[in-house]
Amino acid sequence: MTPDFEPITGRYLRCEIAGVPHRVYVEEAGSGIPLLCLHTAGSDGRQWRHLLNDEEVTRHFRVIAFDMPYHGKSNPPETWQGEEYRLTTKSYTDTIRAVSGALGLDRPVVMGCSIGGRIVLNLAIDHAAEFRALVGLEAADFQQPWYDTTWLHRPDVHGGEACAALVSGLIAPGGPDAARRETLWHYMQGGPGIFKGDLYFYRVDGDLRPRIGAIDTAICPLFLLTGEYDFSCSPDDTIRTAQSIAGAEVTVMERLGHFPMSENPAQFRSYILPVLEKIRHLEGETR
Amino acid sequence: MRKDEAAPAEDEVAQALARLPELADADLVRRGRFLTVACLFGTPSAPLHVTIEAGQVVEVLRGPVLMRSWRFAYRATPEAWAAFWEPVPRPGFHDLLALTKRGAATLEGDLQPFIANLQYFKDLLALPRGSFGKPVGRAA
């Protein structure tokens, strides 16, 4: 009997991030234009499994999703001695560029969601020429906080259950129940303090409002897509952000929330396929 | 709230919350089995004292009750509750914390039991969804 394997392969990539050796878990499928996918805060690359399994996408794109250090199957580096984890604009940017470089990707498309969407804006500001196109899901240059992140990591609250319960309201009602549960399951499995540490970038370090006007979409096209039920990064946040970026394309996605690729993959597909099709035809791309 | 309807009365919100004990199923009670707490739910001016023991809602008492203690309070406008309890709530009205973010609800007091049992409370308070404003019992 032939095993019923999915087309996704997972491997561990050895690479240095800011001079520190890391062992990063990377999944990929397909061939063609490299499409590097960034998961949300406190979750991991499993969020992208439906895109990785989508033949319409993998026919033209080499879809790659990695777990950030401290997330999923990417352990903390061996130099970690238990100090508080804090993601910053610099460390996040360093990580993406290091992984892309270690994989030898040629001007990949980067698509990130939530914090991944925010950092995509920073890539557009500082490193646009390195990328073919950038896609920000649930992305804005700044969002108003809606809860105290200290609740995410303290001994009298179960971190996994609290993280999942907090973000559960960011999922649109009416989507597939199994997909909703799976999206929250990832949150239940995060390491202690990791979601909170990711949000340091979101809340404290990563306010991009002063620099957002520097984005030049003529160097690298930018697509922004936000779910109508996302009240963390609301459609208004994304639209306001795009008003400072000439040429940015904005789509508000119906019946989706903060986790479009995992909370309702079929609905997300209807929005992302046309964007990928556009990207495929940029610069007379024929792959 | 549907545009063609009058604002729901505080009474209707209280009536909906008074049904929580009968609406809670065994799985919700199981998930709240380590929770015993007195809290305040409802509207800003007419909240109800709700007592939960081992995940079971054992009392819903309409106030005011003089000198009654509570650990935390979640209060929203009648319009916000009505929107939250729509069969498919519209964006921004679909979650307890979406309501607090938009200023339609407030959360006060010692939030530890609320956050430690957050999904329990989200599911508990969503129980009137779809049946709010409809007749209940034999008269239905």
Coordinates of C-alpha atoms in Angstrom, one line a residue:
Chain A
M1 CA 0.0 0.0 0.0
T2 CA 1.3 3.5 -0.9
P3 CA 1.3 5.8 2.1
D4 CA -1.1 8.8 1.7
F5 CA 1.5 11.5 2.3
E6 CA 0.6 15.1 1.7
P7 CA 3.0 17.0 -0.7
I8 CA 4.4 19.0 2.2
T9 CA 8.0 18.2 3.3
G10 CA 9.4 19.4 6.6
R11 CA 13.1 19.8 7.4
Y12 CA 15.4 21.6 9.9
L13 CA 17.4 24.4 8.5
R14 CA 20.7 25.3 10.3
C15 CA 21.3 29.1 10.0
E16 CA 22.7 32.0 11.9
I17 CA 20.3 34.8 12.9
A18 CA 22.2 37.9 14.0
G19 CA 25.3 35.8 14.6
V20 CA 23.5 33.2 16.7
P21 CA 23.2 29.6 15.5
H22 CA 19.6 28.4 15.1
R23 CA 17.8 25.3 14.0
V24 CA 14.7 26.4 12.2
Y25 CA 11.9 24.1 11.2
V26 CA 10.8 24.7 7.6
E27 CA 7.9 23.2 5.6
E28 CA 7.6 23.6 1.9
A29 CA 5.7 22.4 -1.2
G30 CA 5.6 23.3 -4.8
S31 CA 8.0 24.9 -7.2
G32 CA 8.4 28.2 -9.0
I33 CA 8.3 31.7 -7.4
P34 CA 9.4 31.4 -3.8
L35 CA 6.5 32.4 -1.4
L36 CA 7.7 32.7 2.2
C37 CA 4.9 32.7 4.7
L38 CA 5.0 34.2 8.2
H39 CA 2.7 32.9 10.9
T40 CA 0.8 35.0 13.5
A41 CA 2.1 35.9 17.0
G42 CA 2.1 32.9 19.4
S43 CA 1.3 30.4 16.7
D44 CA 3.4 28.5 14.1
G45 CA 3.8 27.5 10.5
R46 CA 1.0 24.9 10.7
Q47 CA -1.4 27.8 10.0
W48 CA -0.3 27.6 6.3
R49 CA -1.0 23.9 5.7
H50 CA -4.0 24.6 3.4
L51 CA -2.0 26.9 1.2
L52 CA 0.9 24.4 1.1
N53 CA -1.5 21.7 0.0
D54 CA -3.2 23.8 -2.7
E55 CA -2.1 22.5 -6.1
E56 CA -3.4 25.7 -7.7
V57 CA -0.8 27.6 -5.7
T58 CA 2.1 25.1 -5.6
R59 CA 1.9 24.7 -9.4
H60 CA 3.4 28.2 -9.7
F61 CA 4.9 28.9 -6.3
R62 CA 7.4 27.3 -4.0
V63 CA 5.4 27.8 -0.8
I64 CA 7.6 27.9 2.3
A65 CA 6.5 28.3 5.9
F66 CA 8.9 28.3 8.8
D67 CA 8.4 28.3 12.5
M68 CA 9.9 31.3 14.1
P69 CA 12.5 30.5 16.8
Y70 CA 10.7 29.6 20.1
H71 CA 7.6 28.6 18.1
G72 CA 6.4 25.3 16.9
K73 CA 9.3 22.9 16.1
S74 CA 11.9 25.6 16.1
N75 CA 13.5 25.5 19.6
P76 CA 15.0 28.5 21.3
P77 CA 18.7 28.8 20.3
E78 CA 21.1 26.9 22.5
T79 CA 22.4 30.2 23.8
W80 CA 19.1 30.9 25.5
Q81 CA 19.4 30.9 29.3
G82 CA 15.8 31.4 30.2
E83 CA 15.7 35.2 29.8
E84 CA 12.4 36.8 28.8
Y85 CA 11.7 36.4 25.1
R86 CA 11.0 39.6 23.2
L87 CA 10.5 40.0 19.5
T88 CA 11.6 43.3 18.1
T89 CA 11.4 45.0 14.7
K90 CA 15.1 44.2 14.3
S91 CA 15.1 40.6 15.5
Y92 CA 12.0 39.8 13.4
T93 CA 13.5 41.4 10.3
D94 CA 16.9 39.7 10.9
T95 CA 15.1 36.3 11.2
I96 CA 13.2 36.6 7.9
R97 CA 16.2 37.8 6.0
A98 CA 18.4 35.1 7.6
V99 CA 16.0 32.3 6.7
S100 CA 15.5 33.6 3.2
G101 CA 19.2 33.9 2.7
A102 CA 20.0 30.5 4.2
L103 CA 17.4 28.9 1.8
G104 CA 19.0 30.8 -1.1
L105 CA 15.8 32.3 -2.2
D106 CA 15.9 34.7 -5.1
R107 CA 13.7 37.8 -4.4
P108 CA 10.9 35.8 -2.7
V109 CA 7.4 37.0 -2.2
V110 CA 6.8 37.3 1.5
M111 CA 3.3 36.9 2.9
G112 CA 2.8 37.5 6.6
C113 CA -0.3 37.6 8.9
S114 CA -0.8 39.8 11.9
I115 CA 2.6 40.5 13.3
G116 CA 3.7 38.9 10.0
G117 CA 1.7 41.5 8.3
R118 CA 3.2 44.3 10.3
I119 CA 6.8 43.1 9.6
V120 CA 6.0 42.9 5.9
L121 CA 5.5 46.6 6.1
N122 CA 8.9 47.0 7.6
L123 CA 10.4 44.9 4.8
A124 CA 8.7 47.2 2.4
I125 CA 10.2 50.2 4.1
D126 CA 13.8 49.0 4.5
H127 CA 14.4 46.1 2.2
A128 CA 11.9 46.4 -0.7
A129 CA 14.5 45.6 -3.4
E130 CA 15.0 42.1 -1.9
F131 CA 11.5 41.0 -2.5
R132 CA 9.3 40.4 -5.6
A133 CA 6.1 41.4 -3.8
L134 CA 4.8 41.7 -0.3
V135 CA 1.5 40.5 1.1
G136 CA 0.2 41.7 4.4
L137 CA -2.7 39.9 5.9
E138 CA -4.4 41.6 8.9
A139 CA -1.6 44.3 8.5
A140 CA -1.5 47.9 9.8
D141 CA 1.3 50.3 10.8
F142 CA -0.3 50.5 14.3
Q143 CA -3.3 49.2 16.1
Q144 CA -5.0 50.2 19.3
P145 CA -4.3 47.6 22.1
W146 CA -7.4 45.9 23.4
Y147 CA -6.1 43.9 26.4
D148 CA -3.2 43.8 28.9
T149 CA -0.7 41.3 27.7
T150 CA 0.6 40.5 31.2
W151 CA -2.4 38.1 31.4
L152 CA -0.7 35.9 28.8
H153 CA 2.1 34.8 31.1
R154 CA 1.5 34.5 34.8
P155 CA 1.2 31.4 37.1
D156 CA -2.5 31.9 38.1
V157 CA -3.7 31.8 34.5
H158 CA -3.2 28.9 32.1
G159 CA -1.2 30.5 29.4
G160 CA -2.3 28.3 26.5
E161 CA -5.9 28.4 27.3
A162 CA -5.9 32.2 28.0
C163 CA -4.0 32.9 24.7
A164 CA -6.5 30.8 22.7
A165 CA -9.5 32.3 24.5
L166 CA -8.3 35.8 23.9
V167 CA -7.8 35.3 20.2
S168 CA -11.0 33.2 19.7
G169 CA -13.0 36.3 19.2
L170 CA -10.8 37.3 16.3
I171 CA -12.2 34.4 14.3
A172 CA -15.2 35.2 12.1
P173 CA -18.4 33.5 13.2
G174 CA -19.9 30.9 10.8
G175 CA -16.6 29.4 9.5
P176 CA -15.8 25.6 9.7
D177 CA -15.8 24.5 13.3
A178 CA -12.8 22.2 12.8
A179 CA -10.7 25.0 11.3
R180 CA -11.6 27.2 14.2
R181 CA -10.6 24.6 16.7
E182 CA -7.3 23.9 14.9
T183 CA -6.5 27.6 14.8
L184 CA -7.0 27.9 18.6
W185 CA -5.1 24.6 19.2
H186 CA -1.9 26.2 17.9
Y187 CA -2.4 29.0 20.4
M188 CA -2.8 26.5 23.2
Q189 CA 0.5 24.9 22.4
G190 CA 2.7 28.0 22.5
G191 CA 5.7 28.2 24.9
P192 CA 5.2 30.2 28.1
G193 CA 5.5 33.9 27.4
I194 CA 6.1 33.5 23.7
F195 CA 2.8 35.1 22.5
K196 CA 3.4 37.9 25.0
G197 CA 7.0 38.3 23.7
D198 CA 5.8 38.5 20.1
L199 CA 3.4 41.2 21.1
Y200 CA 6.2 43.3 22.4
F201 CA 7.0 43.8 18.7
Y202 CA 3.4 44.6 18.0
R203 CA 2.6 46.8 20.9
V204 CA 5.9 48.5 22.0
D205 CA 8.6 48.3 19.4
G206 CA 6.9 48.1 16.1
D207 CA 4.9 51.3 15.6
L208 CA 5.6 52.0 12.0
R209 CA 3.4 55.1 11.6
P210 CA 6.4 57.6 11.4
R211 CA 8.0 55.6 8.6
I212 CA 5.1 54.1 6.6
G213 CA 5.2 56.9 4.0
A214 CA 8.6 55.7 2.9
I215 CA 7.2 52.6 1.1
D216 CA 7.7 52.7 -2.6
T217 CA 5.4 50.2 -4.3
A218 CA 7.2 50.8 -7.6
I219 CA 10.1 48.9 -6.1
C220 CA 8.0 46.2 -4.6
P221 CA 4.3 45.8 -5.0
L222 CA 2.3 45.6 -1.7
F223 CA -1.0 43.9 -1.2
L224 CA -3.0 44.2 2.0
L225 CA -5.9 42.0 2.8
T226 CA -7.9 42.2 6.1
G227 CA -10.8 40.2 7.4
E228 CA -14.0 42.1 8.2
Y229 CA -14.3 40.4 11.7
D230 CA -10.8 41.2 12.8
F231 CA -11.2 43.8 15.6
S232 CA -7.5 43.6 16.5
C233 CA -6.3 44.8 13.1
S234 CA -9.6 46.1 11.7
P235 CA -10.3 46.9 8.1
D236 CA -10.2 50.5 9.1
D237 CA -6.7 50.1 10.5
T238 CA -5.5 48.6 7.2
I239 CA -7.3 51.2 5.1
R240 CA -5.8 54.0 7.1
T241 CA -2.4 52.5 6.7
A242 CA -2.8 52.1 3.0
Q243 CA -3.7 55.8 2.7
S244 CA -0.1 56.6 3.4
I245 CA 1.2 54.2 0.7
A246 CA 0.7 55.1 -2.9
G247 CA -0.1 52.0 -5.0
A248 CA -0.9 49.7 -2.1
E249 CA -3.8 47.4 -2.9
V250 CA -6.4 46.8 -0.1
T251 CA -9.0 44.1 0.1
V252 CA -11.5 43.7 2.9
M253 CA -12.3 40.0 3.1
E254 CA -15.8 39.0 4.1
R255 CA -16.6 36.2 6.5
L256 CA -13.0 36.2 7.7
G257 CA -11.2 37.3 10.8
H258 CA -7.6 37.6 12.0
F259 CA -6.5 34.1 10.8
P260 CA -7.8 33.9 7.2
M261 CA -5.5 31.1 6.0
S262 CA -6.4 28.7 8.9
E263 CA -9.8 29.8 10.1
N264 CA -11.6 29.4 6.8
P265 CA -9.1 28.2 4.1
A266 CA -11.7 28.0 1.3
Q267 CA -13.0 31.5 1.9
F268 CA -9.4 32.8 2.1
R269 CA -8.5 31.0 -1.1
S270 CA -11.1 33.0 -3.0
Y271 CA -9.2 36.2 -2.1
I272 CA -5.6 35.1 -2.2
L273 CA -5.6 33.3 -5.6
P274 CA -6.3 36.4 -7.6
V275 CA -3.5 38.2 -5.7
L276 CA -1.0 35.4 -6.4
E277 CA -2.1 35.4 -10.0
K278 CA -1.3 39.1 -10.2
I279 CA 2.1 38.5 -8.6
R280 CA 2.8 35.7 -11.0
H281 CA 2.4 38.2 -13.9
L282 CA 4.6 40.9 -12.5
E283 CA 7.6 41.9 -14.5
G284 CA 6.3 39.6 -17.3
E285 CA 6.9 36.7 -15.1
T286 CA 6.2 33.5 -17.1
R287 CA 6.8 30.8 -14.5
Chain B
M1 CA -29.9 45.4 16.7
R2 CA -31.9 45.6 13.6
K3 CA -32.5 49.2 12.4
D4 CA -36.3 48.8 12.2
E5 CA -36.6 47.8 15.9
A6 CA -36.8 49.9 19.0
A7 CA -33.8 49.7 21.4
P8 CA -34.2 46.6 23.6
A9 CA -35.2 47.3 27.1
E10 CA -32.9 46.5 30.0
D11 CA -35.6 44.1 31.1
E12 CA -35.1 42.0 28.0
V13 CA -31.4 41.7 28.7
A14 CA -32.1 40.7 32.2
Q15 CA -34.6 38.1 31.1
A16 CA -32.1 36.6 28.7
L17 CA -29.4 36.4 31.3
A18 CA -31.8 34.9 33.8
R19 CA -32.0 31.9 31.5
L20 CA -28.3 31.1 31.7
P21 CA -28.8 28.3 34.2
E22 CA -31.1 26.4 31.9
L23 CA -29.1 27.1 28.8
A24 CA -25.7 25.9 30.1
D25 CA -25.0 22.3 29.0
A26 CA -23.0 19.6 30.8
D27 CA -19.8 20.3 28.8
L28 CA -19.8 24.0 29.7
V29 CA -20.3 23.1 33.3
R30 CA -17.4 20.6 33.0
R31 CA -15.1 23.2 31.5
G32 CA -15.9 25.5 34.5
R33 CA -15.5 22.9 37.2
F34 CA -12.7 24.7 39.0
L35 CA -14.6 28.0 38.9
T36 CA -16.6 29.3 41.8
V37 CA -17.3 33.1 41.7
A38 CA -19.8 35.8 42.2
C39 CA -19.9 38.3 39.3
L40 CA -22.1 41.0 37.8
F41 CA -23.5 40.7 34.2
G42 CA -25.9 42.9 32.3
T43 CA -26.4 46.5 31.6
P44 CA -24.6 49.5 33.2
S45 CA -27.6 50.5 35.3
A46 CA -29.4 47.2 35.9
P47 CA -26.8 44.4 36.2
L48 CA -27.6 41.0 37.7
H49 CA -25.7 39.2 40.4
V50 CA -24.6 35.9 39.0
T51 CA -23.3 33.1 41.3
I52 CA -21.3 30.3 39.7
E53 CA -20.4 27.2 41.8
A54 CA -18.1 24.6 40.2
G55 CA -19.0 25.8 36.7
Q56 CA -22.8 25.7 37.4
V57 CA -24.8 28.9 37.4
V58 CA -26.7 28.5 40.6
E59 CA -28.2 32.0 41.0
V60 CA -29.1 34.9 38.8
L61 CA -30.4 37.7 41.0
R62 CA -31.8 41.0 39.8
G63 CA -30.4 44.0 41.7
P64 CA -29.9 46.2 43.3
V65 CA -28.8 44.0 46.2
L66 CA -27.4 46.1 49.1
M67 CA -23.8 45.4 50.0
R68 CA -23.5 42.3 47.8
S69 CA -19.9 41.6 46.8
W70 CA -18.7 40.6 43.4
R71 CA -15.3 39.7 41.9
F72 CA -15.7 41.2 38.5
A73 CA -18.4 42.9 36.4
Y74 CA -19.1 42.7 32.6
R75 CA -21.6 45.3 31.6
A76 CA -22.8 46.3 28.1
T77 CA -25.4 48.5 26.7
P78 CA -28.8 46.8 25.8
E79 CA -28.0 47.6 22.1
A80 CA -24.7 45.9 22.4
W81 CA -26.2 42.8 24.0
A82 CA -28.8 42.6 21.3
A83 CA -26.2 42.8 18.6
F84 CA -24.0 40.3 20.4
W85 CA -27.0 37.9 20.5
E86 CA -27.9 38.1 16.8
P87 CA -27.8 34.7 15.2
V88 CA -24.8 35.8 13.2
P89 CA -23.5 39.0 14.9
R90 CA -22.0 41.6 12.7
P91 CA -18.3 42.5 12.9
G92 CA -17.3 44.3 16.1
F93 CA -20.3 42.9 18.0
H94 CA -19.4 39.2 17.9
D95 CA -17.1 38.9 20.9
L96 CA -17.2 40.2 24.5
L97 CA -13.8 41.9 24.1
A98 CA -14.8 43.3 20.7
L99 CA -17.5 45.1 22.6
T100 CA -15.1 46.4 25.3
K101 CA -12.7 47.6 22.6
R102 CA -15.4 49.6 20.8
G103 CA -16.6 51.1 24.2
A104 CA -20.0 49.3 24.2
A105 CA -19.1 47.3 27.3
T106 CA -16.9 47.6 30.4
L107 CA -15.0 45.1 32.4
E108 CA -14.3 46.0 36.0
G109 CA -13.0 44.4 39.2
D110 CA -10.6 41.5 39.8
L111 CA -10.3 40.1 36.3
Q112 CA -8.3 37.0 37.3
P113 CA -11.3 34.6 37.4
F114 CA -12.6 36.1 34.1
I115 CA -9.3 35.7 32.2
A116 CA -8.5 32.3 33.7
N117 CA -11.9 31.0 32.5
L118 CA -12.2 33.3 29.5
Q119 CA -13.6 30.9 26.9
Y120 CA -16.1 29.6 29.5
F121 CA -17.4 33.1 30.0
K122 CA -17.4 33.9 26.3
D123 CA -19.5 30.7 25.7
L124 CA -21.7 31.2 28.7
L125 CA -22.7 34.7 27.8
A126 CA -23.2 33.8 24.2
L127 CA -25.9 31.2 25.1
P128 CA -28.9 33.5 24.4
R129 CA -27.5 34.0 20.9
G130 CA -30.3 33.4 18.3
S131 CA -33.1 33.3 20.9
F132 CA -32.8 36.8 22.2
G133 CA -36.0 38.7 21.8
K134 CA -38.0 35.6 20.9
P135 CA -40.8 34.2 23.1
V136 CA -39.6 31.4 25.4
G137 CA -41.4 28.4 27.0
R138 CA -44.8 27.1 26.2
A139 CA -46.0 30.4 24.8
A140 CA -43.4 30.2 22.0

